[in-house]
mmJSON file of the N, C-alpha and C atoms, coordinates in Angstrom:
{"data_MODEL":{"atom_site":{
"group_PDB":["ATOM","ATOM","ATOM","ATOM","ATOM","ATOM","ATOM","ATOM","ATOM","ATOM","ATOM","ATOM","ATOM","ATOM","ATOM","ATOM","ATOM","ATOM","ATOM","ATOM","ATOM","ATOM","ATOM","ATOM","ATOM","ATOM","ATOM","ATOM","ATOM","ATOM","ATOM","ATOM","ATOM","ATOM","ATOM","ATOM","ATOM","ATOM","ATOM","ATOM","ATOM","ATOM","ATOM","ATOM","ATOM","ATOM","ATOM","ATOM","ATOM","ATOM","ATOM","ATOM","ATOM","ATOM","ATOM","ATOM","ATOM","ATOM","ATOM","ATOM","ATOM","ATOM","ATOM","ATOM","ATOM","ATOM","ATOM","ATOM","ATOM","ATOM","ATOM","ATOM","ATOM","ATOM","ATOM","ATOM","ATOM","ATOM","ATOM","ATOM","ATOM","ATOM","ATOM","ATOM","ATOM","ATOM","ATOM","ATOM","ATOM","ATOM","ATOM","ATOM","ATOM","ATOM","ATOM","ATOM","ATOM","ATOM","ATOM","ATOM","ATOM","ATOM","ATOM","ATOM","ATOM","ATOM","ATOM","ATOM","ATOM","ATOM","ATOM","ATOM","ATOM","ATOM","ATOM","ATOM","ATOM","ATOM","ATOM","ATOM","ATOM","ATOM","ATOM","ATOM","ATOM","ATOM","ATOM","ATOM","ATOM","ATOM","ATOM","ATOM","ATOM","ATOM","ATOM","ATOM","ATOM","ATOM","ATOM","ATOM","ATOM","ATOM","ATOM","ATOM","ATOM","ATOM","ATOM","ATOM","ATOM","ATOM","ATOM","ATOM","ATOM","ATOM","ATOM","ATOM","ATOM","ATOM","ATOM","ATOM","ATOM","ATOM","ATOM","ATOM","ATOM","ATOM","ATOM","ATOM","ATOM","ATOM","ATOM","ATOM","ATOM","ATOM","ATOM","ATOM","ATOM","ATOM","ATOM","ATOM","ATOM","ATOM","ATOM","ATOM","ATOM","ATOM","ATOM","ATOM","ATOM","ATOM","ATOM","ATOM"],
"id":[1,2,3,4,5,6,7,8,9,10,11,12,13,14,15,16,17,18,19,20,21,22,23,24,25,26,27,28,29,30,31,32,33,34,35,36,37,38,39,40,41,42,43,44,45,46,47,48,49,50,51,52,53,54,55,56,57,58,59,60,61,62,63,64,65,66,67,68,69,70,71,72,73,74,75,76,77,78,79,80,81,82,83,84,85,86,87,88,89,90,91,92,93,94,95,96,97,98,99,100,101,102,103,104,105,106,107,108,109,110,111,112,113,114,115,116,117,118,119,120,121,122,123,124,125,126,127,128,129,130,131,132,133,134,135,136,137,138,139,140,141,142,143,144,145,146,147,148,149,150,151,152,153,154,155,156,157,158,159,160,161,162,163,164,165,166,167,168,169,170,171,172,173,174,175,176,177,178,179,180,181,182,183,184,185,186,187,188,189,190,191,192],
"type_symbol":["N","C","C","N","C","C","N","C","C","N","C","C","N","C","C","N","C","C","N","C","C","N","C","C","N","C","C","N","C","C","N","C","C","N","C","C","N","C","C","N","C","C","N","C","C","N","C","C","N","C","C","N","C","C","N","C","C","N","C","C","N","C","C","N","C","C","N","C","C","N","C","C","N","C","C","N","C","C","N","C","C","N","C","C","N","C","C","N","C","C","N","C","C","N","C","C","N","C","C","N","C","C","N","C","C","N","C","C","N","C","C","N","C","C","N","C","C","N","C","C","N","C","C","N","C","C","N","C","C","N","C","C","N","C","C","N","C","C","N","C","C","N","C","C","N","C","C","N","C","C","N","C","C","N","C","C","N","C","C","N","C","C","N","C","C","N","C","C","N","C","C","N","C","C","N","C","C","N","C","C","N","C","C","N","C","C","N","C","C","N","C","C"],
"label_atom_id":["N","CA","C","N","CA","C","N","CA","C","N","CA","C","N","CA","C","N","CA","C","N","CA","C","N","CA","C","N","CA","C","N","CA","C","N","CA","C","N","CA","C","N","CA","C","N","CA","C","N","CA","C","N","CA","C","N","CA","C","N","CA","C","N","CA","C","N","CA","C","N","CA","C","N","CA","C","N","CA","C","N","CA","C","N","CA","C","N","CA","C","N","CA","C","N","CA","C","N","CA","C","N","CA","C","N","CA","C","N","CA","C","N","CA","C","N","CA","C","N","CA","C","N","CA","C","N","CA","C","N","CA","C","N","CA","C","N","CA","C","N","CA","C","N","CA","C","N","CA","C","N","CA","C","N","CA","C","N","CA","C","N","CA","C","N","CA","C","N","CA","C","N","CA","C","N","CA","C","N","CA","C","N","CA","C","N","CA","C","N","CA","C","N","CA","C","N","CA","C","N","CA","C","N","CA","C","N","CA","C","N","CA","C","N","CA","C","N","CA","C","N","CA","C"],
"label_alt_id":[null,null,null,null,null,null,null,null,null,null,null,null,null,null,null,null,null,null,null,null,null,null,null,null,null,null,null,null,null,null,null,null,null,null,null,null,null,null,null,null,null,null,null,null,null,null,null,null,null,null,null,null,null,null,null,null,null,null,null,null,null,null,null,null,null,null,null,null,null,null,null,null,null,null,null,null,null,null,null,null,null,null,null,null,null,null,null,null,null,null,null,null,null,null,null,null,null,null,null,null,null,null,null,null,null,null,null,null,null,null,null,null,null,null,null,null,null,null,null,null,null,null,null,null,null,null,null,null,null,null,null,null,null,null,null,null,null,null,null,null,null,null,null,null,null,null,null,null,null,null,null,null,null,null,null,null,null,null,null,null,null,null,null,null,null,null,null,null,null,null,null,null,null,null,null,null,null,null,null,null,null,null,null,null,null,null,null,null,null,null,null,null],
"label_comp_id":["MET","MET","MET","SER","SER","SER","THR","THR","THR","VAL","VAL","VAL","THR","THR","THR","ALA","ALA","ALA","PRO","PRO","PRO","ARG","ARG","ARG","LEU","LEU","LEU","SER","SER","SER","ARG","ARG","ARG","PRO","PRO","PRO","ARG","ARG","ARG","HIS","HIS","HIS","GLY","GLY","GLY","ARG","ARG","ARG","ARG","ARG","ARG","ILE","ILE","ILE","ALA","ALA","ALA","GLY","GLY","GLY","VAL","VAL","VAL","CYS","CYS","CYS","ALA","ALA","ALA","GLY","GLY","GLY","ILE","ILE","ILE","ALA","ALA","ALA","ARG","ARG","ARG","ARG","ARG","ARG","TRP","TRP","TRP","GLY","GLY","GLY","TRP","TRP","TRP","SER","SER","SER","PRO","PRO","PRO","THR","THR","THR","THR","THR","THR","VAL","VAL","VAL","ARG","ARG","ARG","VAL","VAL","VAL","VAL","VAL","VAL","PHE","PHE","PHE","LEU","LEU","LEU","LEU","LEU","LEU","SER","SER","SER","CYS","CYS","CYS","LEU","LEU","LEU","LEU","LEU","LEU","PRO","PRO","PRO","GLY","GLY","GLY","PRO","PRO","PRO","GLN","GLN","GLN","PHE","PHE","PHE","LEU","LEU","LEU","LEU","LEU","LEU","TYR","TYR","TYR","VAL","VAL","VAL","ALA","ALA","ALA","LEU","LEU","LEU","TRP","TRP","TRP","ILE","ILE","ILE","LEU","LEU","LEU","LEU","LEU","LEU","PRO","PRO","PRO","GLU","GLU","GLU","ASP","ASP","ASP"],
"label_asym_id":["A","A","A","A","A","A","A","A","A","A","A","A","A","A","A","A","A","A","A","A","A","A","A","A","A","A","A","A","A","A","A","A","A","A","A","A","A","A","A","A","A","A","A","A","A","A","A","A","A","A","A","A","A","A","A","A","A","A","A","A","A","A","A","A","A","A","A","A","A","A","A","A","A","A","A","A","A","A","A","A","A","A","A","A","A","A","A","A","A","A","A","A","A","A","A","A","A","A","A","A","A","A","A","A","A","A","A","A","A","A","A","A","A","A","A","A","A","A","A","A","A","A","A","A","A","A","A","A","A","A","A","A","A","A","A","A","A","A","A","A","A","A","A","A","A","A","A","A","A","A","A","A","A","A","A","A","A","A","A","A","A","A","A","A","A","A","A","A","A","A","A","A","A","A","A","A","A","A","A","A","A","A","A","A","A","A","A","A","A","A","A","A"],
"label_entity_id":["1","1","1","1","1","1","1","1","1","1","1","1","1","1","1","1","1","1","1","1","1","1","1","1","1","1","1","1","1","1","1","1","1","1","1","1","1","1","1","1","1","1","1","1","1","1","1","1","1","1","1","1","1","1","1","1","1","1","1","1","1","1","1","1","1","1","1","1","1","1","1","1","1","1","1","1","1","1","1","1","1","1","1","1","1","1","1","1","1","1","1","1","1","1","1","1","1","1","1","1","1","1","1","1","1","1","1","1","1","1","1","1","1","1","1","1","1","1","1","1","1","1","1","1","1","1","1","1","1","1","1","1","1","1","1","1","1","1","1","1","1","1","1","1","1","1","1","1","1","1","1","1","1","1","1","1","1","1","1","1","1","1","1","1","1","1","1","1","1","1","1","1","1","1","1","1","1","1","1","1","1","1","1","1","1","1","1","1","1","1","1","1"],
"label_seq_id":[1,1,1,2,2,2,3,3,3,4,4,4,5,5,5,6,6,6,7,7,7,8,8,8,9,9,9,10,10,10,11,11,11,12,12,12,13,13,13,14,14,14,15,15,15,16,16,16,17,17,17,18,18,18,19,19,19,20,20,20,21,21,21,22,22,22,23,23,23,24,24,24,25,25,25,26,26,26,27,27,27,28,28,28,29,29,29,30,30,30,31,31,31,32,32,32,33,33,33,34,34,34,35,35,35,36,36,36,37,37,37,38,38,38,39,39,39,40,40,40,41,41,41,42,42,42,43,43,43,44,44,44,45,45,45,46,46,46,47,47,47,48,48,48,49,49,49,50,50,50,51,51,51,52,52,52,53,53,53,54,54,54,55,55,55,56,56,56,57,57,57,58,58,58,59,59,59,60,60,60,61,61,61,62,62,62,63,63,63,64,64,64],
"pdbx_PDB_ins_code":[null,null,null,null,null,null,null,null,null,null,null,null,null,null,null,null,null,null,null,null,null,null,null,null,null,null,null,null,null,null,null,null,null,null,null,null,null,null,null,null,null,null,null,null,null,null,null,null,null,null,null,null,null,null,null,null,null,null,null,null,null,null,null,null,null,null,null,null,null,null,null,null,null,null,null,null,null,null,null,null,null,null,null,null,null,null,null,null,null,null,null,null,null,null,null,null,null,null,null,null,null,null,null,null,null,null,null,null,null,null,null,null,null,null,null,null,null,null,null,null,null,null,null,null,null,null,null,null,null,null,null,null,null,null,null,null,null,null,null,null,null,null,null,null,null,null,null,null,null,null,null,null,null,null,null,null,null,null,null,null,null,null,null,null,null,null,null,null,null,null,null,null,null,null,null,null,null,null,null,null,null,null,null,null,null,null,null,null,null,null,null,null],
"Cartn_x":[-11.239,-10.007,-10.503,-9.467,-9.311,-8.689,-9.931,-9.082,-8.862,-7.419,-6.483,-6.928,-7.355,-7.451,-6.888,-6.102,-5.097,-6.033,-5.209,-5.766,-6.609,-7.441,-7.823,-7.518,-6.946,-6.598,-7.032,-6.589,-6.502,-5.234,-5.577,-4.156,-4.125,-3.416,-2.832,-3.191,-3.318,-2.843,-1.515,-0.798,0.362,1.549,2.84,3.799,3.868,2.765,2.622,3.65,3.614,4.867,3.841,3.295,2.481,0.972,0.701,-1.077,-1.244,-0.182,-0.27,-0.595,-0.665,-0.797,0.171,1.408,2.95,2.182,2.149,2.125,1.231,-0.291,-1.145,-1.086,-0.402,-0.216,0.882,2.014,2.673,2.041,1.09,0.828,-0.431,-1.332,-1.953,-1.181,0.185,0.914,2.202,1.986,2.823,4.402,4.463,6.061,6.395,7.819,8.288,8.016,7.152,6.687,8.025,9.0,10.136,10.134,10.257,10.692,9.551,8.404,7.257,6.972,7.712,7.938,9.239,11.09,11.09,10.812,10.424,9.841,8.565,7.767,7.296,8.105,9.236,9.986,10.326,11.284,12.102,10.522,9.454,8.74,8.203,8.251,8.687,8.867,10.278,11.452,11.024,9.987,9.625,8.028,8.313,6.803,5.272,4.486,3.319,2.495,1.135,0.463,0.608,1.922,2.029,1.667,2.11,1.483,-0.077,-0.857,-2.053,-2.458,-2.021,-2.605,-2.42,-1.192,-0.867,-2.123,-2.037,-3.157,-5.076,-5.375,-6.56,-6.55,-5.651,-5.69,-5.811,-4.772,-5.018,-6.787,-6.955,-8.46,-9.53,-9.253,-10.535,-10.405,-8.537,-8.492,-9.322,-9.923,-10.446,-9.012,-8.903,-8.26,-8.47,-7.653,-7.746,-8.723],
"Cartn_y":[-30.242,-28.832,-27.547,-27.447,-25.941,-24.101,-23.933,-22.264,-21.488,-20.815,-19.889,-18.64,-18.126,-16.457,-15.504,-14.23,-13.164,-12.502,-12.039,-10.954,-9.519,-9.539,-7.978,-6.759,-5.813,-4.842,-3.478,-3.073,-2.835,-1.828,-0.651,-0.034,-1.102,-1.331,-2.024,-0.822,-0.849,0.084,-0.08,-1.108,-1.748,-1.685,-1.323,-1.602,-0.474,0.641,1.504,2.508,3.31,5.291,6.121,6.364,7.598,7.125,6.377,6.152,4.96,3.775,2.409,1.746,2.699,2.297,1.12,1.738,0.893,-0.516,-0.392,-1.392,-2.805,-1.676,-2.416,-3.191,-3.095,-3.021,-4.589,-4.184,-5.204,-6.834,-6.366,-7.628,-8.094,-7.848,-8.033,-9.429,-8.572,-9.68,-10.287,-10.077,-10.756,-10.504,-8.895,-8.152,-7.902,-7.518,-7.121,-5.338,-4.846,-3.251,-2.208,-2.735,-2.04,-1.609,-2.921,-3.039,-2.52,-2.318,-1.32,0.411,0.35,2.148,2.113,1.344,1.913,2.201,0.977,1.046,2.667,2.975,4.021,5.348,5.285,6.548,6.794,5.672,6.047,6.028,5.858,6.439,7.561,8.228,9.549,10.202,9.628,10.381,10.424,9.514,9.501,10.508,10.988,11.936,10.814,11.721,10.862,11.031,10.422,10.971,10.127,9.984,8.717,9.391,10.744,11.214,11.134,11.59,11.596,10.383,9.42,7.716,7.563,8.192,7.436,7.886,9.601,9.943,9.108,9.131,8.488,7.358,6.305,5.516,5.265,6.076,6.491,7.014,7.799,8.034,6.905,6.161,4.918,3.683,3.482,1.664,1.76,0.992,1.026,0.277,0.722,0.535,-0.748,-1.65,-2.689,-2.731],
"Cartn_z":[-2.352,-3.098,-1.854,-1.748,-0.679,-1.398,-1.525,-1.85,-0.905,-1.458,-0.435,-0.779,0.081,-0.492,0.28,-0.937,-0.604,0.309,1.825,2.889,1.547,1.828,1.105,1.394,0.203,0.314,1.247,2.296,3.469,4.046,4.562,5.136,6.448,7.088,8.485,9.163,10.646,11.971,12.379,12.32,12.793,11.405,11.513,10.682,9.846,9.959,8.498,9.017,7.797,8.393,7.947,7.143,7.078,7.162,5.513,5.944,6.064,5.746,5.624,3.913,3.21,1.665,1.268,1.057,0.995,2.055,3.423,3.881,3.373,3.576,2.738,1.444,0.684,-0.305,-1.057,-0.199,-0.053,1.103,1.999,2.994,1.507,0.571,-0.041,-1.034,-1.302,-2.371,-2.024,-0.418,0.356,-0.071,-0.128,-0.46,0.897,0.676,1.889,1.639,2.949,3.26,2.576,3.187,2.652,0.942,0.758,-1.2,-1.69,-1.115,-1.715,-1.379,-0.618,-0.189,-1.132,-1.263,-2.498,-3.695,-4.21,-5.174,-5.555,-4.54,-4.704,-4.732,-4.159,-4.032,-4.961,-5.869,-6.67,-8.536,-7.734,-9.377,-8.716,-8.041,-7.627,-8.484,-8.771,-9.977,-11.072,-11.724,-13.261,-13.107,-14.243,-14.411,-14.06,-13.9,-13.194,-12.062,-12.179,-11.195,-10.059,-9.697,-7.843,-7.336,-6.381,-5.415,-5.41,-6.239,-6.269,-6.305,-6.649,-6.437,-5.108,-4.519,-3.264,-2.025,-2.366,-1.668,-1.974,-3.355,-3.46,-2.533,-3.047,-1.629,-0.248,0.108,1.298,1.558,0.998,1.357,1.025,-0.264,-0.711,0.072,0.56,1.09,2.608,2.747,4.814,5.304,6.967,7.499,8.357,8.341,9.217,10.665],
"occupancy":[1.0,1.0,1.0,1.0,1.0,1.0,1.0,1.0,1.0,1.0,1.0,1.0,1.0,1.0,1.0,1.0,1.0,1.0,1.0,1.0,1.0,1.0,1.0,1.0,1.0,1.0,1.0,1.0,1.0,1.0,1.0,1.0,1.0,1.0,1.0,1.0,1.0,1.0,1.0,1.0,1.0,1.0,1.0,1.0,1.0,1.0,1.0,1.0,1.0,1.0,1.0,1.0,1.0,1.0,1.0,1.0,1.0,1.0,1.0,1.0,1.0,1.0,1.0,1.0,1.0,1.0,1.0,1.0,1.0,1.0,1.0,1.0,1.0,1.0,1.0,1.0,1.0,1.0,1.0,1.0,1.0,1.0,1.0,1.0,1.0,1.0,1.0,1.0,1.0,1.0,1.0,1.0,1.0,1.0,1.0,1.0,1.0,1.0,1.0,1.0,1.0,1.0,1.0,1.0,1.0,1.0,1.0,1.0,1.0,1.0,1.0,1.0,1.0,1.0,1.0,1.0,1.0,1.0,1.0,1.0,1.0,1.0,1.0,1.0,1.0,1.0,1.0,1.0,1.0,1.0,1.0,1.0,1.0,1.0,1.0,1.0,1.0,1.0,1.0,1.0,1.0,1.0,1.0,1.0,1.0,1.0,1.0,1.0,1.0,1.0,1.0,1.0,1.0,1.0,1.0,1.0,1.0,1.0,1.0,1.0,1.0,1.0,1.0,1.0,1.0,1.0,1.0,1.0,1.0,1.0,1.0,1.0,1.0,1.0,1.0,1.0,1.0,1.0,1.0,1.0,1.0,1.0,1.0,1.0,1.0,1.0,1.0,1.0,1.0,1.0,1.0,1.0],
"B_iso_or_equiv":[0.0,0.0,0.0,0.0,0.0,0.0,0.0,0.0,0.0,0.0,0.0,0.0,0.0,0.0,0.0,0.0,0.0,0.0,0.0,0.0,0.0,0.0,0.0,0.0,0.0,0.0,0.0,0.0,0.0,0.0,0.0,0.0,0.0,0.0,0.0,0.0,0.0,0.0,0.0,0.0,0.0,0.0,0.0,0.0,0.0,0.0,0.0,0.0,0.0,0.0,0.0,0.0,0.0,0.0,0.0,0.0,0.0,0.0,0.0,0.0,0.0,0.0,0.0,0.0,0.0,0.0,0.0,0.0,0.0,0.0,0.0,0.0,0.0,0.0,0.0,0.0,0.0,0.0,0.0,0.0,0.0,0.0,0.0,0.0,0.0,0.0,0.0,0.0,0.0,0.0,0.0,0.0,0.0,0.0,0.0,0.0,0.0,0.0,0.0,0.0,0.0,0.0,0.0,0.0,0.0,0.0,0.0,0.0,0.0,0.0,0.0,0.0,0.0,0.0,0.0,0.0,0.0,0.0,0.0,0.0,0.0,0.0,0.0,0.0,0.0,0.0,0.0,0.0,0.0,0.0,0.0,0.0,0.0,0.0,0.0,0.0,0.0,0.0,0.0,0.0,0.0,0.0,0.0,0.0,0.0,0.0,0.0,0.0,0.0,0.0,0.0,0.0,0.0,0.0,0.0,0.0,0.0,0.0,0.0,0.0,0.0,0.0,0.0,0.0,0.0,0.0,0.0,0.0,0.0,0.0,0.0,0.0,0.0,0.0,0.0,0.0,0.0,0.0,0.0,0.0,0.0,0.0,0.0,0.0,0.0,0.0,0.0,0.0,0.0,0.0,0.0,0.0],
"pdbx_formal_charge":[null,null,null,null,null,null,null,null,null,null,null,null,null,null,null,null,null,null,null,null,null,null,null,null,null,null,null,null,null,null,null,null,null,null,null,null,null,null,null,null,null,null,null,null,null,null,null,null,null,null,null,null,null,null,null,null,null,null,null,null,null,null,null,null,null,null,null,null,null,null,null,null,null,null,null,null,null,null,null,null,null,null,null,null,null,null,null,null,null,null,null,null,null,null,null,null,null,null,null,null,null,null,null,null,null,null,null,null,null,null,null,null,null,null,null,null,null,null,null,null,null,null,null,null,null,null,null,null,null,null,null,null,null,null,null,null,null,null,null,null,null,null,null,null,null,null,null,null,null,null,null,null,null,null,null,null,null,null,null,null,null,null,null,null,null,null,null,null,null,null,null,null,null,null,null,null,null,null,null,null,null,null,null,null,null,null,null,null,null,null,null,null],
"auth_seq_id":[1,1,1,2,2,2,3,3,3,4,4,4,5,5,5,6,6,6,7,7,7,8,8,8,9,9,9,10,10,10,11,11,11,12,12,12,13,13,13,14,14,14,15,15,15,16,16,16,17,17,17,18,18,18,19,19,19,20,20,20,21,21,21,22,22,22,23,23,23,24,24,24,25,25,25,26,26,26,27,27,27,28,28,28,29,29,29,30,30,30,31,31,31,32,32,32,33,33,33,34,34,34,35,35,35,36,36,36,37,37,37,38,38,38,39,39,39,40,40,40,41,41,41,42,42,42,43,43,43,44,44,44,45,45,45,46,46,46,47,47,47,48,48,48,49,49,49,50,50,50,51,51,51,52,52,52,53,53,53,54,54,54,55,55,55,56,56,56,57,57,57,58,58,58,59,59,59,60,60,60,61,61,61,62,62,62,63,63,63,64,64,64],
"auth_comp_id":["MET","MET","MET","SER","SER","SER","THR","THR","THR","VAL","VAL","VAL","THR","THR","THR","ALA","ALA","ALA","PRO","PRO","PRO","ARG","ARG","ARG","LEU","LEU","LEU","SER","SER","SER","ARG","ARG","ARG","PRO","PRO","PRO","ARG","ARG","ARG","HIS","HIS","HIS","GLY","GLY","GLY","ARG","ARG","ARG","ARG","ARG","ARG","ILE","ILE","ILE","ALA","ALA","ALA","GLY","GLY","GLY","VAL","VAL","VAL","CYS","CYS","CYS","ALA","ALA","ALA","GLY","GLY","GLY","ILE","ILE","ILE","ALA","ALA","ALA","ARG","ARG","ARG","ARG","ARG","ARG","TRP","TRP","TRP","GLY","GLY","GLY","TRP","TRP","TRP","SER","SER","SER","PRO","PRO","PRO","THR","THR","THR","THR","THR","THR","VAL","VAL","VAL","ARG","ARG","ARG","VAL","VAL","VAL","VAL","VAL","VAL","PHE","PHE","PHE","LEU","LEU","LEU","LEU","LEU","LEU","SER","SER","SER","CYS","CYS","CYS","LEU","LEU","LEU","LEU","LEU","LEU","PRO","PRO","PRO","GLY","GLY","GLY","PRO","PRO","PRO","GLN","GLN","GLN","PHE","PHE","PHE","LEU","LEU","LEU","LEU","LEU","LEU","TYR","TYR","TYR","VAL","VAL","VAL","ALA","ALA","ALA","LEU","LEU","LEU","TRP","TRP","TRP","ILE","ILE","ILE","LEU","LEU","LEU","LEU","LEU","LEU","PRO","PRO","PRO","GLU","GLU","GLU","ASP","ASP","ASP"],
"auth_asym_id":["A","A","A","A","A","A","A","A","A","A","A","A","A","A","A","A","A","A","A","A","A","A","A","A","A","A","A","A","A","A","A","A","A","A","A","A","A","A","A","A","A","A","A","A","A","A","A","A","A","A","A","A","A","A","A","A","A","A","A","A","A","A","A","A","A","A","A","A","A","A","A","A","A","A","A","A","A","A","A","A","A","A","A","A","A","A","A","A","A","A","A","A","A","A","A","A","A","A","A","A","A","A","A","A","A","A","A","A","A","A","A","A","A","A","A","A","A","A","A","A","A","A","A","A","A","A","A","A","A","A","A","A","A","A","A","A","A","A","A","A","A","A","A","A","A","A","A","A","A","A","A","A","A","A","A","A","A","A","A","A","A","A","A","A","A","A","A","A","A","A","A","A","A","A","A","A","A","A","A","A","A","A","A","A","A","A","A","A","A","A","A","A"],
"auth_atom_id":["N","CA","C","N","CA","C","N","CA","C","N","CA","C","N","CA","C","N","CA","C","N","CA","C","N","CA","C","N","CA","C","N","CA","C","N","CA","C","N","CA","C","N","CA","C","N","CA","C","N","CA","C","N","CA","C","N","CA","C","N","CA","C","N","CA","C","N","CA","C","N","CA","C","N","CA","C","N","CA","C","N","CA","C","N","CA","C","N","CA","C","N","CA","C","N","CA","C","N","CA","C","N","CA","C","N","CA","C","N","CA","C","N","CA","C","N","CA","C","N","CA","C","N","CA","C","N","CA","C","N","CA","C","N","CA","C","N","CA","C","N","CA","C","N","CA","C","N","CA","C","N","CA","C","N","CA","C","N","CA","C","N","CA","C","N","CA","C","N","CA","C","N","CA","C","N","CA","C","N","CA","C","N","CA","C","N","CA","C","N","CA","C","N","CA","C","N","CA","C","N","CA","C","N","CA","C","N","CA","C","N","CA","C","N","CA","C","N","CA","C","N","CA","C"],
"pdbx_PDB_model_num":[1,1,1,1,1,1,1,1,1,1,1,1,1,1,1,1,1,1,1,1,1,1,1,1,1,1,1,1,1,1,1,1,1,1,1,1,1,1,1,1,1,1,1,1,1,1,1,1,1,1,1,1,1,1,1,1,1,1,1,1,1,1,1,1,1,1,1,1,1,1,1,1,1,1,1,1,1,1,1,1,1,1,1,1,1,1,1,1,1,1,1,1,1,1,1,1,1,1,1,1,1,1,1,1,1,1,1,1,1,1,1,1,1,1,1,1,1,1,1,1,1,1,1,1,1,1,1,1,1,1,1,1,1,1,1,1,1,1,1,1,1,1,1,1,1,1,1,1,1,1,1,1,1,1,1,1,1,1,1,1,1,1,1,1,1,1,1,1,1,1,1,1,1,1,1,1,1,1,1,1,1,1,1,1,1,1,1,1,1,1,1,1]
}}}
């Protein structure tokens, strides 16, 4: 029995726009980076700490 492991959550060095947080999330769960970016931008229209979460992930996620 083989186990398939997903890539760990990290910020890629290539294919990122600002800090690579959205690209890292997309790669981890197999989504399109553009989709994650659009969802993040739309979520910024709602009240909440989305921007602070992005900055925290920027600081906490390791780079590839």
